[in-house]
mmCIF file of C-alpha atoms and ligand atoms in Angstrom:
data_model
loop_
_atom_site.group_PDB
_atom_site.id
_atom_site.type_symbol
_atom_site.label_atom_id
_atom_site.label_comp_id
_atom_site.label_asym_id
_atom_site.label_seq_id
_atom_site.Cartn_x
_atom_site.Cartn_y
_atom_site.Cartn_z
ATOM 1 C CA MET R 2 197.780 48.378 67.107
ATOM 2 C CA ALA R 3 194.188 49.057 67.381
ATOM 3 C CA ASN R 4 192.847 46.675 65.039
ATOM 4 C CA HIS R 5 188.939 46.892 66.245
ATOM 5 C CA HIS R 6 189.857 50.549 65.188
ATOM 6 C CA ARG R 7 190.442 49.434 61.708
ATOM 7 C CA LEU R 8 188.638 49.963 58.596
ATOM 8 C CA THR R 9 187.399 47.400 56.444
ATOM 9 C CA ARG R 10 188.728 47.715 53.052
ATOM 10 C CA ARG R 11 185.013 48.163 51.950
ATOM 11 C CA ARG R 12 184.097 50.689 54.175
ATOM 12 C CA LEU R 13 187.346 52.707 53.843
ATOM 13 C CA LEU R 14 186.783 52.731 49.910
ATOM 14 C CA ALA R 15 183.333 53.932 50.529
ATOM 15 C CA LEU R 16 184.158 56.655 52.672
ATOM 16 C CA LEU R 17 187.095 57.996 50.627
ATOM 17 C CA GLY R 18 185.555 57.441 47.064
ATOM 18 C CA GLY R 19 185.907 54.422 45.674
ATOM 19 C CA SER R 20 183.916 51.804 44.114
ATOM 20 C CA ALA R 21 183.423 49.105 46.178
ATOM 21 C CA GLY R 22 181.731 50.525 48.807
ATOM 22 C CA ILE R 23 178.344 49.521 49.732
ATOM 23 C CA GLY R 24 177.607 50.499 53.550
ATOM 24 C CA LEU R 25 177.441 54.201 53.394
ATOM 25 C CA ALA R 26 176.379 54.008 49.513
ATOM 26 C CA PRO R 27 178.503 57.103 48.728
ATOM 27 C CA THR R 28 177.428 59.769 45.954
ATOM 28 C CA ILE R 29 180.370 60.198 43.908
ATOM 29 C CA ARG R 30 180.396 63.773 41.868
ATOM 30 C CA ALA R 31 182.054 65.384 39.706
ATOM 31 C CA GLY R 32 183.281 68.804 41.284
ATOM 32 C CA ALA R 33 184.034 71.866 38.727
ATOM 33 C CA ALA R 34 187.922 70.545 38.140
ATOM 34 C CA GLY R 35 186.771 66.995 37.786
ATOM 35 C CA ALA R 36 187.557 65.523 41.613
ATOM 36 C CA ALA R 37 185.669 63.371 43.179
ATOM 37 C CA VAL R 38 183.982 64.295 45.885
ATOM 38 C CA PHE R 39 182.258 62.839 48.646
ATOM 39 C CA GLY R 40 178.494 63.408 49.438
ATOM 40 C CA GLN R 41 176.594 61.377 51.631
ATOM 41 C CA THR R 42 172.962 63.275 51.360
ATOM 42 C CA ALA R 43 173.087 66.537 50.011
ATOM 43 C CA PRO R 44 175.152 67.310 46.766
ATOM 44 C CA ARG R 45 178.353 68.895 47.577
ATOM 45 C CA GLN R 46 180.278 71.015 45.484
ATOM 46 C CA THR R 47 184.353 70.477 45.626
ATOM 47 C CA SER R 48 186.374 73.359 46.636
ATOM 48 C CA THR R 49 189.673 71.743 45.547
ATOM 49 C CA THR R 50 190.605 73.145 42.385
ATOM 50 C CA PHE R 51 193.762 73.032 40.218
ATOM 51 C CA GLN R 52 195.601 75.410 38.280
ATOM 52 C CA PRO R 53 195.213 74.282 34.384
ATOM 53 C CA GLY R 54 198.110 71.805 33.336
ATOM 54 C CA ALA R 55 198.493 71.279 36.782
ATOM 55 C CA ILE R 56 199.813 67.583 37.765
ATOM 56 C CA ILE R 57 201.003 65.147 39.778
ATOM 57 C CA ARG R 58 204.366 63.432 39.010
ATOM 58 C CA THR R 59 204.428 60.041 39.541
ATOM 59 C CA LEU R 60 207.573 57.965 38.703
ATOM 60 C CA LEU R 61 205.562 56.096 36.056
ATOM 61 C CA LYS R 62 203.480 59.172 34.376
ATOM 62 C CA ASP R 63 202.366 62.497 35.309
ATOM 63 C CA MET R 64 198.943 62.484 36.222
ATOM 64 C CA PRO R 65 196.396 65.133 36.235
ATOM 65 C CA PRO R 66 195.577 65.642 39.894
ATOM 66 C CA ALA R 67 191.918 64.524 39.171
ATOM 67 C CA ASP R 68 192.809 60.529 38.414
ATOM 68 C CA LEU R 69 194.335 60.485 42.477
ATOM 69 C CA ALA R 70 190.918 61.204 43.961
ATOM 70 C CA GLY R 71 189.585 57.621 44.293
ATOM 71 C CA GLY R 72 191.337 57.075 47.790
ATOM 72 C CA PRO R 73 193.710 58.650 50.449
ATOM 73 C CA VAL R 74 197.375 60.023 48.649
ATOM 74 C CA LEU R 75 199.574 59.666 52.017
ATOM 75 C CA PHE R 76 202.377 62.180 51.728
ATOM 76 C CA HIS R 77 205.326 61.161 53.923
ATOM 77 C CA GLU R 78 206.628 57.589 53.881
ATOM 78 C CA HIS R 79 209.249 54.928 52.972
ATOM 79 C CA LEU R 80 208.981 52.188 50.900
ATOM 80 C CA SER R 81 212.824 51.986 50.224
ATOM 81 C CA MET R 82 215.414 52.929 52.777
ATOM 82 C CA HIS R 83 218.490 52.172 54.457
ATOM 83 C CA TYR R 84 218.406 54.164 57.954
ATOM 84 C CA PRO R 85 220.610 54.884 59.918
ATOM 85 C CA PRO R 86 222.520 55.002 56.817
ATOM 86 C CA GLN R 87 225.481 52.449 58.417
ATOM 87 C CA VAL R 88 222.632 50.149 58.494
ATOM 88 C CA LYS R 89 223.627 46.702 56.330
ATOM 89 C CA GLU R 90 220.138 45.797 55.669
ATOM 90 C CA HIS R 91 217.182 47.083 56.129
ATOM 91 C CA PHE R 92 213.466 45.465 55.634
ATOM 92 C CA THR R 93 212.873 47.181 52.325
ATOM 93 C CA ASP R 94 215.737 45.564 50.834
ATOM 94 C CA ASP R 95 213.031 42.577 50.196
ATOM 95 C CA VAL R 96 211.244 44.603 47.205
ATOM 96 C CA ALA R 97 209.161 41.470 45.851
ATOM 97 C CA MET R 98 207.869 41.592 50.176
ATOM 98 C CA MET R 99 207.576 45.411 49.521
ATOM 99 C CA VAL R 100 205.319 45.075 46.578
ATOM 100 C CA GLU R 101 202.681 43.146 48.186
ATOM 101 C CA GLU R 102 202.474 45.097 50.858
ATOM 102 C CA VAL R 103 201.873 47.952 48.571
ATOM 103 C CA ARG R 104 199.487 46.171 46.825
ATOM 104 C CA ALA R 105 197.884 45.327 49.839
ATOM 105 C CA ALA R 106 197.704 49.677 51.241
ATOM 106 C CA GLY R 107 195.858 49.467 47.227
ATOM 107 C CA LYS R 108 193.423 47.374 47.965
ATOM 108 C CA ASP R 109 193.001 49.148 51.366
ATOM 109 C CA GLY R 110 192.186 52.120 48.954
ATOM 110 C CA ILE R 111 195.261 54.157 48.885
ATOM 111 C CA ALA R 112 195.659 55.643 45.793
ATOM 112 C CA CYS R 113 199.049 57.290 46.046
ATOM 113 C CA ILE R 114 202.624 57.021 47.968
ATOM 114 C CA VAL R 115 205.190 59.856 48.319
ATOM 115 C CA ASP R 116 208.271 58.054 49.588
ATOM 116 C CA GLY R 117 210.419 60.420 52.003
ATOM 117 C CA GLY R 118 213.429 59.037 51.076
ATOM 118 C CA HIS R 119 216.860 60.354 48.875
ATOM 119 C CA PRO R 120 219.715 59.224 48.179
ATOM 120 C CA ASP R 121 221.705 60.543 51.178
ATOM 121 C CA MET R 122 219.236 57.804 53.008
ATOM 122 C CA THR R 123 220.072 54.835 50.328
ATOM 123 C CA ARG R 124 216.856 55.497 48.334
ATOM 124 C CA SER R 125 216.486 53.009 45.685
ATOM 125 C CA LEU R 126 214.514 54.961 42.693
ATOM 126 C CA ASP R 127 214.921 51.069 40.724
ATOM 127 C CA ALA R 128 213.387 49.496 44.105
ATOM 128 C CA LEU R 129 210.184 52.569 43.746
ATOM 129 C CA THR R 130 209.784 51.890 40.194
ATOM 130 C CA ARG R 131 209.563 48.103 40.776
ATOM 131 C CA ILE R 132 206.981 48.552 43.065
ATOM 132 C CA ALA R 133 204.962 51.760 41.573
ATOM 133 C CA THR R 134 204.870 48.635 38.176
ATOM 134 C CA GLU R 135 203.982 45.907 40.053
ATOM 135 C CA SER R 136 201.591 47.146 42.972
ATOM 136 C CA GLY R 137 199.940 49.793 40.879
ATOM 137 C CA VAL R 138 199.888 52.369 43.484
ATOM 138 C CA ALA R 139 200.819 55.437 42.059
ATOM 139 C CA ILE R 140 204.428 56.360 44.138
ATOM 140 C CA VAL R 141 206.000 59.687 43.946
ATOM 141 C CA ALA R 142 209.710 59.666 44.574
ATOM 142 C CA SER R 143 211.507 62.666 46.122
ATOM 143 C CA GLY R 144 215.297 64.566 46.342
ATOM 144 C CA GLY R 145 217.033 66.359 48.687
ATOM 145 C CA TYR R 146 219.332 65.833 51.711
ATOM 146 C CA TYR R 147 217.860 64.578 55.231
ATOM 147 C CA MET R 148 220.050 66.514 58.049
ATOM 148 C CA GLN R 149 223.779 67.595 59.004
ATOM 149 C CA ARG R 150 225.077 63.522 59.748
ATOM 150 C CA THR R 151 223.585 62.280 56.403
ATOM 151 C CA TYR R 152 224.894 64.919 54.389
ATOM 152 C CA PRO R 153 227.752 63.878 51.683
ATOM 153 C CA PRO R 154 231.306 65.628 52.054
ATOM 154 C CA GLU R 155 230.969 68.055 49.201
ATOM 155 C CA ILE R 156 228.092 69.649 50.815
ATOM 156 C CA ALA R 157 230.335 71.892 53.098
ATOM 157 C CA ALA R 158 232.170 73.581 49.860
ATOM 158 C CA ARG R 159 229.040 74.081 47.580
ATOM 159 C CA SER R 160 226.885 76.847 47.786
ATOM 160 C CA ALA R 161 223.023 77.116 48.073
ATOM 161 C CA ASP R 162 222.712 77.725 44.474
ATOM 162 C CA GLN R 163 224.998 75.113 43.217
ATOM 163 C CA ILE R 164 223.308 72.574 45.570
ATOM 164 C CA ALA R 165 219.994 74.257 44.126
ATOM 165 C CA ASP R 166 221.317 73.487 40.291
ATOM 166 C CA ASP R 167 222.145 69.975 41.591
ATOM 167 C CA LEU R 168 218.339 68.872 43.102
ATOM 168 C CA THR R 169 216.663 71.078 39.987
ATOM 169 C CA ARG R 170 219.275 68.505 37.308
ATOM 170 C CA GLU R 171 218.335 65.534 39.082
ATOM 171 C CA ALA R 172 214.363 66.215 39.817
ATOM 172 C CA ALA R 173 214.144 66.008 36.147
ATOM 173 C CA ALA R 174 216.297 62.981 35.247
ATOM 174 C CA GLN R 175 214.800 61.178 37.541
ATOM 175 C CA ARG R 176 211.304 62.280 37.635
ATOM 176 C CA LEU R 177 210.793 63.507 41.190
ATOM 177 C CA GLY R 178 207.463 64.874 42.641
ATOM 178 C CA ALA R 179 208.468 66.532 45.553
ATOM 179 C CA PHE R 180 211.559 67.377 47.942
ATOM 180 C CA GLY R 181 211.127 65.982 50.994
ATOM 181 C CA GLU R 182 211.823 65.175 53.741
ATOM 182 C CA ILE R 183 214.280 68.049 54.356
ATOM 183 C CA GLY R 184 215.275 67.574 57.738
ATOM 184 C CA GLN R 185 217.713 69.198 60.869
ATOM 185 C CA GLN R 186 219.082 66.965 63.369
ATOM 186 C CA GLY R 187 219.326 69.139 66.758
ATOM 187 C CA GLY R 188 216.911 72.051 68.031
ATOM 188 C CA VAL R 189 218.209 74.508 65.625
ATOM 189 C CA LEU R 190 219.678 74.090 61.985
ATOM 190 C CA THR R 191 223.310 74.058 61.415
ATOM 191 C CA ASP R 192 224.802 76.159 59.114
ATOM 192 C CA ASP R 193 225.063 73.499 56.371
ATOM 193 C CA GLU R 194 221.402 72.526 57.384
ATOM 194 C CA LYS R 195 220.519 76.409 56.700
ATOM 195 C CA LYS R 196 222.128 76.416 53.456
ATOM 196 C CA VAL R 197 219.717 73.035 52.013
ATOM 197 C CA PHE R 198 216.799 74.478 53.405
ATOM 198 C CA GLN R 199 217.780 77.454 51.235
ATOM 199 C CA ALA R 200 218.725 75.302 48.409
ATOM 200 C CA VAL R 201 215.757 73.253 48.406
ATOM 201 C CA ALA R 202 213.621 76.146 48.505
ATOM 202 C CA LYS R 203 215.218 77.747 45.201
ATOM 203 C CA ALA R 204 215.781 74.338 43.604
ATOM 204 C CA HIS R 205 211.171 74.288 44.294
ATOM 205 C CA VAL R 206 210.972 77.909 42.734
ATOM 206 C CA ARG R 207 212.891 76.476 39.774
ATOM 207 C CA THR R 208 210.698 73.449 39.279
ATOM 208 C CA GLY R 209 207.516 74.295 40.665
ATOM 209 C CA LEU R 210 208.100 70.898 43.274
ATOM 210 C CA PRO R 211 206.520 71.143 46.673
ATOM 211 C CA VAL R 212 208.632 70.407 49.601
ATOM 212 C CA PHE R 213 208.219 68.292 53.033
ATOM 213 C CA THR R 214 210.424 68.723 56.257
ATOM 214 C CA HIS R 215 211.185 66.579 59.153
ATOM 215 C CA ASN R 216 211.770 68.851 62.368
ATOM 216 C CA ALA R 217 213.637 68.301 65.417
ATOM 217 C CA TYR R 218 210.873 66.559 67.512
ATOM 218 C CA THR R 219 211.294 63.153 66.437
ATOM 219 C CA GLY R 220 212.291 61.249 69.228
ATOM 220 C CA THR R 221 211.001 60.747 72.600
ATOM 221 C CA ARG R 222 210.318 64.372 73.980
ATOM 222 C CA THR R 223 210.859 63.301 77.183
ATOM 223 C CA THR R 224 214.848 62.832 76.996
ATOM 224 C CA ALA R 225 216.659 65.409 77.940
ATOM 225 C CA ASN R 226 217.355 66.894 74.387
ATOM 226 C CA PRO R 227 216.607 70.690 75.057
ATOM 227 C CA VAL R 228 214.394 71.289 71.569
ATOM 228 C CA PRO R 229 213.350 74.941 70.678
ATOM 229 C CA HIS R 230 209.351 74.794 70.626
ATOM 230 C CA ASP R 231 209.363 76.753 67.558
ATOM 231 C CA ALA R 232 211.762 75.082 65.598
ATOM 232 C CA ALA R 233 209.060 74.478 62.646
ATOM 233 C CA LEU R 234 208.378 77.967 62.385
ATOM 234 C CA ARG R 235 212.332 78.641 62.161
ATOM 235 C CA GLN R 236 212.541 76.307 59.246
ATOM 236 C CA LEU R 237 209.428 77.967 57.617
ATOM 237 C CA ASP R 238 211.149 81.102 58.101
ATOM 238 C CA VAL R 239 214.194 80.286 55.792
ATOM 239 C CA LEU R 240 212.467 78.623 53.036
ATOM 240 C CA GLU R 241 210.073 81.959 52.625
ATOM 241 C CA ALA R 242 212.943 83.892 52.823
ATOM 242 C CA ALA R 243 214.952 81.963 50.299
ATOM 243 C CA GLY R 244 211.700 82.739 47.767
ATOM 244 C CA ALA R 245 209.357 79.830 48.790
ATOM 245 C CA LYS R 246 205.744 79.924 48.644
ATOM 246 C CA PRO R 247 204.208 78.850 52.426
ATOM 247 C CA GLU R 248 201.246 77.078 50.358
ATOM 248 C CA ARG R 249 203.138 74.936 48.521
ATOM 249 C CA MET R 250 205.628 73.597 51.692
ATOM 250 C CA ALA R 251 204.686 70.705 54.318
ATOM 251 C CA ILE R 252 206.286 71.678 58.085
ATOM 252 C CA GLY R 253 206.789 67.446 59.078
ATOM 253 C CA HIS R 254 206.810 65.863 62.700
ATOM 254 C CA ILE R 255 204.057 68.540 63.820
ATOM 255 C CA CYS R 256 202.264 65.652 66.016
ATOM 256 C CA CYS R 257 205.127 65.442 67.455
ATOM 257 C CA LEU R 258 204.782 68.504 69.377
ATOM 258 C CA ASP R 259 203.882 68.603 73.033
ATOM 259 C CA ASP R 260 201.149 71.397 71.725
ATOM 260 C CA PRO R 261 198.038 70.078 72.835
ATOM 261 C CA LYS R 262 196.217 73.106 71.582
ATOM 262 C CA ALA R 263 198.341 72.973 68.049
ATOM 263 C CA GLU R 264 199.065 75.726 68.382
ATOM 264 C CA ILE R 265 202.469 75.849 66.466
ATOM 265 C CA ALA R 266 200.204 74.033 63.926
ATOM 266 C CA GLN R 267 198.018 77.051 63.567
ATOM 267 C CA GLN R 268 200.324 79.432 63.256
ATOM 268 C CA LEU R 269 202.096 77.321 60.760
ATOM 269 C CA ALA R 270 198.783 76.705 58.792
ATOM 270 C CA LYS R 271 198.283 80.858 59.108
ATOM 271 C CA ARG R 272 201.389 81.214 56.989
ATOM 272 C CA GLY R 273 199.666 79.472 54.669
ATOM 273 C CA ALA R 274 201.544 76.332 55.295
ATOM 274 C CA PHE R 275 200.460 72.560 55.287
ATOM 275 C CA VAL R 276 200.959 71.261 58.494
ATOM 276 C CA GLY R 277 202.453 67.626 58.753
ATOM 277 C CA PHE R 278 200.516 65.455 61.219
ATOM 278 C CA ASP R 279 203.143 62.521 59.384
ATOM 279 C CA ARG R 280 204.137 60.262 62.153
ATOM 280 C CA VAL R 281 200.615 58.974 63.090
ATOM 281 C CA THR R 282 200.176 55.368 64.371
ATOM 282 C CA ILE R 283 203.942 55.621 65.479
ATOM 283 C CA PRO R 284 203.749 55.257 69.127
ATOM 284 C CA ILE R 285 206.420 58.241 69.591
ATOM 285 C CA VAL R 286 203.299 60.113 71.299
ATOM 286 C CA PRO R 287 199.753 58.689 71.866
ATOM 287 C CA ASP R 288 197.775 58.407 68.403
ATOM 288 C CA ALA R 289 194.896 60.170 70.997
ATOM 289 C CA GLU R 290 196.922 63.878 71.610
ATOM 290 C CA ARG R 291 196.909 63.783 67.591
ATOM 291 C CA VAL R 292 193.730 63.380 67.298
ATOM 292 C CA VAL R 293 192.981 65.884 69.922
ATOM 293 C CA MET R 294 195.715 68.521 68.112
ATOM 294 C CA ILE R 295 193.900 67.939 64.512
ATOM 295 C CA MET R 296 190.188 68.788 66.214
ATOM 296 C CA ALA R 297 191.713 72.006 67.166
ATOM 297 C CA MET R 298 193.041 72.468 64.027
ATOM 298 C CA VAL R 299 189.758 71.997 62.176
ATOM 299 C CA GLU R 300 187.880 74.030 65.273
ATOM 300 C CA ALA R 301 190.257 76.834 64.108
ATOM 301 C CA GLY R 302 189.310 76.597 60.254
ATOM 302 C CA TYR R 303 192.852 74.896 59.248
ATOM 303 C CA ALA R 304 191.274 71.714 58.009
ATOM 304 C CA GLY R 305 192.639 72.905 54.424
ATOM 305 C CA HIS R 306 195.919 72.676 56.215
ATOM 306 C CA VAL R 307 196.617 69.447 57.740
ATOM 307 C CA LEU R 308 197.868 66.491 56.048
ATOM 308 C CA LEU R 309 198.178 62.713 57.340
ATOM 309 C CA SER R 310 200.971 60.200 56.710
ATOM 310 C CA SER R 311 202.540 57.454 59.409
ATOM 311 C CA ASP R 312 206.627 57.575 58.083
ATOM 312 C CA PHE R 313 206.422 53.699 57.768
ATOM 313 C CA ALA R 314 209.978 53.009 58.729
ATOM 314 C CA VAL R 315 209.706 49.756 61.132
ATOM 315 C CA ALA R 316 209.184 46.409 60.166
ATOM 316 C CA ASN R 317 206.193 45.818 62.638
ATOM 317 C CA SER R 318 204.025 47.773 60.896
ATOM 318 C CA LEU R 319 204.436 45.328 57.906
ATOM 319 C CA LYS R 320 201.041 43.381 57.309
ATOM 320 C CA LYS R 321 202.999 40.240 57.153
ATOM 321 C CA ASN R 322 204.575 40.601 60.720
ATOM 322 C CA GLY R 323 200.386 41.393 61.670
ATOM 323 C CA GLY R 324 200.861 45.619 61.733
ATOM 324 C CA ALA R 325 197.891 47.238 59.754
ATOM 325 C CA GLY R 326 200.294 48.223 56.648
ATOM 326 C CA VAL R 327 201.524 50.480 54.383
ATOM 327 C CA GLY R 328 197.742 52.426 54.765
ATOM 328 C CA GLN R 329 198.149 53.011 58.245
ATOM 329 C CA ALA R 330 197.561 56.726 58.605
ATOM 330 C CA ALA R 331 194.393 55.819 56.820
ATOM 331 C CA THR R 332 192.598 52.692 57.514
ATOM 332 C CA VAL R 333 193.746 53.014 61.201
ATOM 333 C CA PHE R 334 194.394 56.526 62.130
ATOM 334 C CA GLY R 335 191.279 57.975 59.720
ATOM 335 C CA PRO R 336 188.612 55.909 62.241
ATOM 336 C CA MET R 337 189.939 57.815 65.243
ATOM 337 C CA LEU R 338 189.269 60.789 63.884
ATOM 338 C CA LEU R 339 185.587 59.809 63.182
ATOM 339 C CA LYS R 340 185.112 58.582 66.478
ATOM 340 C CA ALA R 341 186.292 61.846 67.578
ATOM 341 C CA GLY R 342 183.362 63.865 65.404
ATOM 342 C CA LEU R 343 185.520 64.840 62.696
ATOM 343 C CA THR R 344 182.835 64.784 59.330
ATOM 344 C CA GLU R 345 183.680 62.166 56.800
ATOM 345 C CA ALA R 346 183.341 64.739 54.498
ATOM 346 C CA LEU R 347 186.444 66.600 56.602
ATOM 347 C CA LEU R 348 188.250 63.396 56.543
ATOM 348 C CA HIS R 349 188.149 62.881 52.595
ATOM 349 C CA GLN R 350 189.081 66.333 52.574
ATOM 350 C CA ILE R 351 192.402 65.562 55.044
ATOM 351 C CA LEU R 352 192.983 62.375 53.403
ATOM 352 C CA VAL R 353 192.700 63.126 49.664
ATOM 353 C CA ASP R 354 191.934 66.712 48.808
ATOM 354 C CA ASN R 355 194.757 68.339 50.746
ATOM 355 C CA PRO R 356 197.623 65.912 49.606
ATOM 356 C CA ARG R 357 196.944 66.602 46.450
ATOM 357 C CA ARG R 358 196.812 70.436 46.561
ATOM 358 C CA PHE R 359 200.019 70.133 48.149
ATOM 359 C CA LEU R 360 201.507 67.612 45.397
ATOM 360 C CA ALA R 361 199.992 69.595 42.328
ATOM 361 C CA PHE R 362 202.378 72.126 40.310
ATOM 362 C CA VAL R 363 202.229 73.278 36.331
ATOM 363 C CA PRO R 364 205.547 71.883 34.891
ATOM 364 C CA LYS R 365 207.984 74.613 34.048
HETATM 365 ZN ZN1 ZN T 403 210.511 60.145 57.450
#
């Protein structure tokens, strides 16, 4: 892990809108929607506005998006899970330790973390609630199903509408703030996976909740597994055909593609979707390649579609084990983007504004 690139807490807070910074002396201004905006030398008007009544549904309470403007919002991490499902033990079972790790991420400036697990990844809502309560960092819990091999047997017999009914009911009962991560196992959606994508799109229409996906490129892309390069586009096809609004969809793991010009990413953005660079700092693909892809997106005018996260899932990344911790997408990867020439204003947009636009909805 490139520790020398890690931002100090003070520097990150200064950069992203917190109050502890001294080095940059940033000015925080309230925009039209009350959202804090980072401006170093000249006043900068925020372009981030939210519909009247829009909220971000965290486990503990519904929050106006402006209340989460003080730091990065990480849209796809894991704070509680057993994966693969048959594993008996997982490091996240130590909830007290996870509280400490998330509290430390809060000290790094992180304002909110979206957990990408759900029952078929053995995510514990009790654990997430305790982490949110004791760490002071806002946590969004998600619903849905992961992929063919994790589906409960009853999925096969239920229709997309029936699954959508279940998801809608669960979302209300459990204060879920998103559907995700919704995945596929191979290069092409199985019939059940297609049905689950349709169901999630329908549940999104009924609830207003956003959706984030897991596409097929997740392991080493040098394996012989022939995955169609356009699997991510086909996911958006299915979601849209079932009624989903692309601007509330985040197609995930695009940073794992071998796509240096970010062509798939740009096609997704052109259709209105968010693009998940949500495995940064995880050594599947060199981070330098992801930086190039993101700079290509920015160059093409799509900075407003980029979402960053790290899919936090391995014990080596824990601070107690010498890793960068749950905030690594911001604290380790953020500085790499600055070094590549991204402006601080755009980094703020990507880490603070884009995820709030993704998560905010007007409850129905
Ligand atoms: Zn994940």
